[in-house]
Amino acid sequence: MTKRFALVAVALLLLGANVPGLAAEDLGPQVTSKRKPTPEEQAQKQAREACKIEICDIVETREEQGPNITCDIGWTWRAEEIVDALGGRVDWVWGKAACQSTVRLERAPLANAMSAPRASIETDMHKVRCAIQQDGKPYVIEVELAPRITFRNGKATDAKVNWGEVSAPAAIYPLLYAATGLDNSTNALGPEVVRQVNKFARKDCAEVKDELPGRRVN
């Protein structure tokens, strides 16, 4: 597999939320399954939606006083979704990927970033963990990341994922190591993170405007 597709694989599998907590439409995978969600998948979606509302409340109200964000979110990629997302270019033999991460965001920096002429948000290093299996044997993938996003007048203009340590089965480790190293040196995912953050802050938060607990939205 080329480094380009290695990077795509990591982006799709481990960045179902791109930057967990402030990126994707529902803080989960962007591939739509043709099958009815399982009770577990539905519960994961509801948890992501609740976290999204908490974050959007800060984005919209720009209120610096109040609790910080801490959400345990999960998302599940079915095997066929992974194959479809990778365009059939990867021989995926590890079944579904059940992923989990804890979103931690400080309220004041995020609120400030929405109104300041220029600001940056940098999260602490956190971990994305995905459980997979092959021939009935379970495996675990763990990747650390500490995203940094720069804003100007409330709009993201620059981003970097900042990958940390990688832990994975021997068959997958070279793929992840190459992809995260490539992105750390080239910041290939940066523009996509910027795009997703701005989409989240504008379009996605507007969709839950009436559900925001602050209800101080203009």
mmCIF file of N, CA and C in Angstrom, residues 5-18 20 28-31 75-79 81-83 85-86 90 92 94-100 128-132 140-143 163 167-169 172 175-176 189:
data_model
loop_
_atom_site.group_PDB
_atom_site.id
_atom_site.type_symbol
_atom_site.label_atom_id
_atom_site.label_comp_id
_atom_site.label_asym_id
_atom_site.label_seq_id
_atom_site.Cartn_x
_atom_site.Cartn_y
_atom_site.Cartn_z
ATOM 1 N N PHE A 5 -2.389 6.003 0.563
ATOM 2 C CA PHE A 5 -3.537 5.227 1.014
ATOM 3 C C PHE A 5 -3.397 4.820 2.473
ATOM 4 N N ALA A 6 -2.169 4.723 2.962
ATOM 5 C CA ALA A 6 -1.984 4.483 4.392
ATOM 6 C C ALA A 6 -2.543 5.647 5.180
ATOM 7 N N LEU A 7 -2.303 6.847 4.702
ATOM 8 C CA LEU A 7 -2.814 8.033 5.379
ATOM 9 C C LEU A 7 -4.330 8.091 5.318
ATOM 10 N N VAL A 8 -4.886 7.743 4.174
ATOM 11 C CA VAL A 8 -6.343 7.709 4.041
ATOM 12 C C VAL A 8 -6.946 6.698 5.008
ATOM 13 N N ALA A 9 -6.297 5.547 5.138
ATOM 14 C CA ALA A 9 -6.805 4.512 6.036
ATOM 15 C C ALA A 9 -6.870 5.014 7.473
ATOM 16 N N VAL A 10 -5.819 5.676 7.913
ATOM 17 C CA VAL A 10 -5.816 6.214 9.278
ATOM 18 C C VAL A 10 -6.883 7.284 9.441
ATOM 19 N N ALA A 11 -6.993 8.153 8.462
ATOM 20 C CA ALA A 11 -7.975 9.229 8.549
ATOM 21 C C ALA A 11 -9.384 8.673 8.661
ATOM 22 N N LEU A 12 -9.677 7.638 7.923
ATOM 23 C CA LEU A 12 -11.021 7.072 7.926
ATOM 24 C C LEU A 12 -11.302 6.226 9.153
ATOM 25 N N LEU A 13 -10.344 5.396 9.533
ATOM 26 C CA LEU A 13 -10.573 4.475 10.647
ATOM 27 C C LEU A 13 -10.486 5.158 11.997
ATOM 28 N N LEU A 14 -9.419 5.895 12.229
ATOM 29 C CA LEU A 14 -9.174 6.457 13.549
ATOM 30 C C LEU A 14 -9.627 7.891 13.712
ATOM 31 N N LEU A 15 -9.910 8.567 12.607
ATOM 32 C CA LEU A 15 -10.436 9.919 12.707
ATOM 33 C C LEU A 15 -11.862 9.958 12.220
ATOM 34 N N GLY A 16 -12.671 9.004 12.689
ATOM 35 C CA GLY A 16 -14.089 9.068 12.367
ATOM 36 C C GLY A 16 -14.640 10.410 12.798
ATOM 37 N N ALA A 17 -13.995 11.010 13.811
ATOM 38 C CA ALA A 17 -14.351 12.332 14.227
ATOM 39 C C ALA A 17 -13.333 13.361 13.826
ATOM 40 N N ASN A 18 -12.357 12.975 13.032
ATOM 41 C CA ASN A 18 -11.270 13.849 12.579
ATOM 42 C C ASN A 18 -10.531 14.470 13.751
ATOM 43 N N PRO A 20 -11.692 14.587 17.481
ATOM 44 C CA PRO A 20 -12.816 14.246 18.347
ATOM 45 C C PRO A 20 -13.300 15.432 19.156
ATOM 46 N N GLY A 28 -18.823 11.295 14.513
ATOM 47 C CA GLY A 28 -18.699 9.888 14.198
ATOM 48 C C GLY A 28 -18.422 9.657 12.730
ATOM 49 N N PRO A 29 -18.454 8.411 12.288
ATOM 50 C CA PRO A 29 -18.117 8.073 10.912
ATOM 51 C C PRO A 29 -18.983 8.803 9.893
ATOM 52 N N GLN A 30 -18.399 9.062 8.737
ATOM 53 C CA GLN A 30 -19.094 9.780 7.685
ATOM 54 C C GLN A 30 -19.663 8.844 6.625
ATOM 55 N N VAL A 31 -19.561 7.552 6.819
ATOM 56 C CA VAL A 31 -20.097 6.586 5.880
ATOM 57 C C VAL A 31 -21.475 6.158 6.356
ATOM 58 N N TRP A 75 -17.815 5.104 18.327
ATOM 59 C CA TRP A 75 -18.383 4.924 17.002
ATOM 60 C C TRP A 75 -17.902 3.584 16.453
ATOM 61 N N THR A 76 -18.758 2.958 15.684
ATOM 62 C CA THR A 76 -18.450 1.635 15.145
ATOM 63 C C THR A 76 -18.441 1.673 13.628
ATOM 64 N N TRP A 77 -17.328 1.209 13.059
ATOM 65 C CA TRP A 77 -17.229 1.030 11.619
ATOM 66 C C TRP A 77 -17.504 -0.444 11.319
ATOM 67 N N ARG A 78 -18.498 -0.724 10.518
ATOM 68 C CA ARG A 78 -18.705 -2.093 10.061
ATOM 69 C C ARG A 78 -17.675 -2.399 8.972
ATOM 70 N N ALA A 79 -17.371 -3.679 8.825
ATOM 71 C CA ALA A 79 -16.326 -4.076 7.874
ATOM 72 C C ALA A 79 -16.618 -3.570 6.471
ATOM 73 N N GLU A 81 -18.318 -1.010 5.617
ATOM 74 C CA GLU A 81 -18.171 0.439 5.569
ATOM 75 C C GLU A 81 -16.710 0.829 5.387
ATOM 76 N N ILE A 82 -15.829 0.115 6.080
ATOM 77 C CA ILE A 82 -14.398 0.395 5.944
ATOM 78 C C ILE A 82 -13.932 0.116 4.523
ATOM 79 N N VAL A 83 -14.360 -1.010 3.976
ATOM 80 C CA VAL A 83 -13.981 -1.372 2.609
ATOM 81 C C VAL A 83 -14.495 -0.325 1.624
ATOM 82 N N ALA A 85 -15.321 2.820 2.275
ATOM 83 C CA ALA A 85 -14.665 4.099 2.511
ATOM 84 C C ALA A 85 -13.273 4.141 1.903
ATOM 85 N N LEU A 86 -12.610 3.011 1.883
ATOM 86 C CA LEU A 86 -11.259 2.939 1.332
ATOM 87 C C LEU A 86 -11.259 2.629 -0.165
ATOM 88 N N VAL A 90 -7.986 -1.520 -0.147
ATOM 89 C CA VAL A 90 -7.354 -2.170 1.005
ATOM 90 C C VAL A 90 -8.034 -3.508 1.270
ATOM 91 N N TRP A 92 -9.222 -5.529 3.763
ATOM 92 C CA TRP A 92 -9.538 -5.422 5.185
ATOM 93 C C TRP A 92 -10.047 -6.761 5.694
ATOM 94 N N TRP A 94 -10.128 -7.532 9.221
ATOM 95 C CA TRP A 94 -10.249 -7.453 10.673
ATOM 96 C C TRP A 94 -11.663 -7.167 11.156
ATOM 97 N N GLY A 95 -12.659 -7.362 10.313
ATOM 98 C CA GLY A 95 -14.038 -7.191 10.742
ATOM 99 C C GLY A 95 -14.369 -5.755 11.091
ATOM 100 N N LYS A 96 -15.352 -5.593 11.992
ATOM 101 C CA LYS A 96 -15.749 -4.242 12.375
ATOM 102 C C LYS A 96 -14.694 -3.621 13.286
ATOM 103 N N ALA A 97 -14.704 -2.296 13.353
ATOM 104 C CA ALA A 97 -13.816 -1.561 14.254
ATOM 105 C C ALA A 97 -14.679 -0.747 15.210
ATOM 106 N N ALA A 98 -14.636 -1.113 16.477
ATOM 107 C CA ALA A 98 -15.389 -0.403 17.504
ATOM 108 C C ALA A 98 -14.433 0.554 18.210
ATOM 109 N N CYS A 99 -14.619 1.849 17.966
ATOM 110 C CA CYS A 99 -13.660 2.862 18.429
ATOM 111 C C CYS A 99 -14.231 3.700 19.567
ATOM 112 N N GLN A 100 -13.329 4.205 20.401
ATOM 113 C CA GLN A 100 -13.720 5.001 21.563
ATOM 114 C C GLN A 100 -12.661 6.053 21.842
ATOM 115 N N VAL A 128 -7.189 7.499 20.920
ATOM 116 C CA VAL A 128 -8.283 6.851 20.206
ATOM 117 C C VAL A 128 -7.997 5.356 20.242
ATOM 118 N N ARG A 129 -8.979 4.577 20.682
ATOM 119 C CA ARG A 129 -8.804 3.127 20.828
ATOM 120 C C ARG A 129 -9.849 2.412 19.986
ATOM 121 N N CYS A 130 -9.405 1.500 19.140
ATOM 122 C CA CYS A 130 -10.310 0.725 18.291
ATOM 123 C C CYS A 130 -10.091 -0.768 18.517
ATOM 124 N N ALA A 131 -11.170 -1.491 18.757
ATOM 125 C CA ALA A 131 -11.121 -2.942 18.916
ATOM 126 C C ALA A 131 -11.499 -3.596 17.591
ATOM 127 N N ILE A 132 -10.644 -4.510 17.119
ATOM 128 C CA ILE A 132 -10.887 -5.237 15.879
ATOM 129 C C ILE A 132 -10.664 -6.723 16.143
ATOM 130 N N VAL A 140 -6.287 -4.819 19.408
ATOM 131 C CA VAL A 140 -6.563 -3.431 19.780
ATOM 132 C C VAL A 140 -5.601 -2.504 19.062
ATOM 133 N N ILE A 141 -6.139 -1.406 18.519
ATOM 134 C CA ILE A 141 -5.344 -0.338 17.930
ATOM 135 C C ILE A 141 -5.479 0.882 18.839
ATOM 136 N N GLU A 142 -4.378 1.500 19.188
ATOM 137 C CA GLU A 142 -4.400 2.725 19.982
ATOM 138 C C GLU A 142 -3.478 3.754 19.335
ATOM 139 N N VAL A 143 -4.003 4.947 19.161
ATOM 140 C CA VAL A 143 -3.217 6.037 18.578
ATOM 141 C C VAL A 143 -3.442 7.293 19.410
ATOM 142 N N TRP A 163 0.195 13.713 15.843
ATOM 143 C CA TRP A 163 0.109 12.320 16.263
ATOM 144 C C TRP A 163 1.192 11.968 17.278
ATOM 145 N N SER A 167 0.032 2.053 18.851
ATOM 146 C CA SER A 167 0.083 0.664 19.303
ATOM 147 C C SER A 167 -0.918 -0.133 18.473
ATOM 148 N N ALA A 168 -0.451 -1.217 17.841
ATOM 149 C CA ALA A 168 -1.332 -1.983 16.962
ATOM 150 C C ALA A 168 -0.740 -3.360 16.701
ATOM 151 N N PRO A 169 -1.575 -4.300 16.217
ATOM 152 C CA PRO A 169 -1.043 -5.607 15.822
ATOM 153 C C PRO A 169 0.042 -5.454 14.760
ATOM 154 N N ILE A 172 -0.793 -4.436 11.181
ATOM 155 C CA ILE A 172 -1.337 -3.106 10.934
ATOM 156 C C ILE A 172 -0.365 -2.005 11.339
ATOM 157 N N LEU A 175 1.438 0.236 8.751
ATOM 158 C CA LEU A 175 0.504 1.133 8.086
ATOM 159 C C LEU A 175 0.265 2.384 8.911
ATOM 160 N N LEU A 176 -0.048 2.191 10.197
ATOM 161 C CA LEU A 176 -0.341 3.322 11.069
ATOM 162 C C LEU A 176 0.898 4.169 11.326
ATOM 163 N N LEU A 189 -3.395 16.165 6.613
ATOM 164 C CA LEU A 189 -4.773 16.184 7.101
ATOM 165 C C LEU A 189 -5.201 17.559 7.603
#
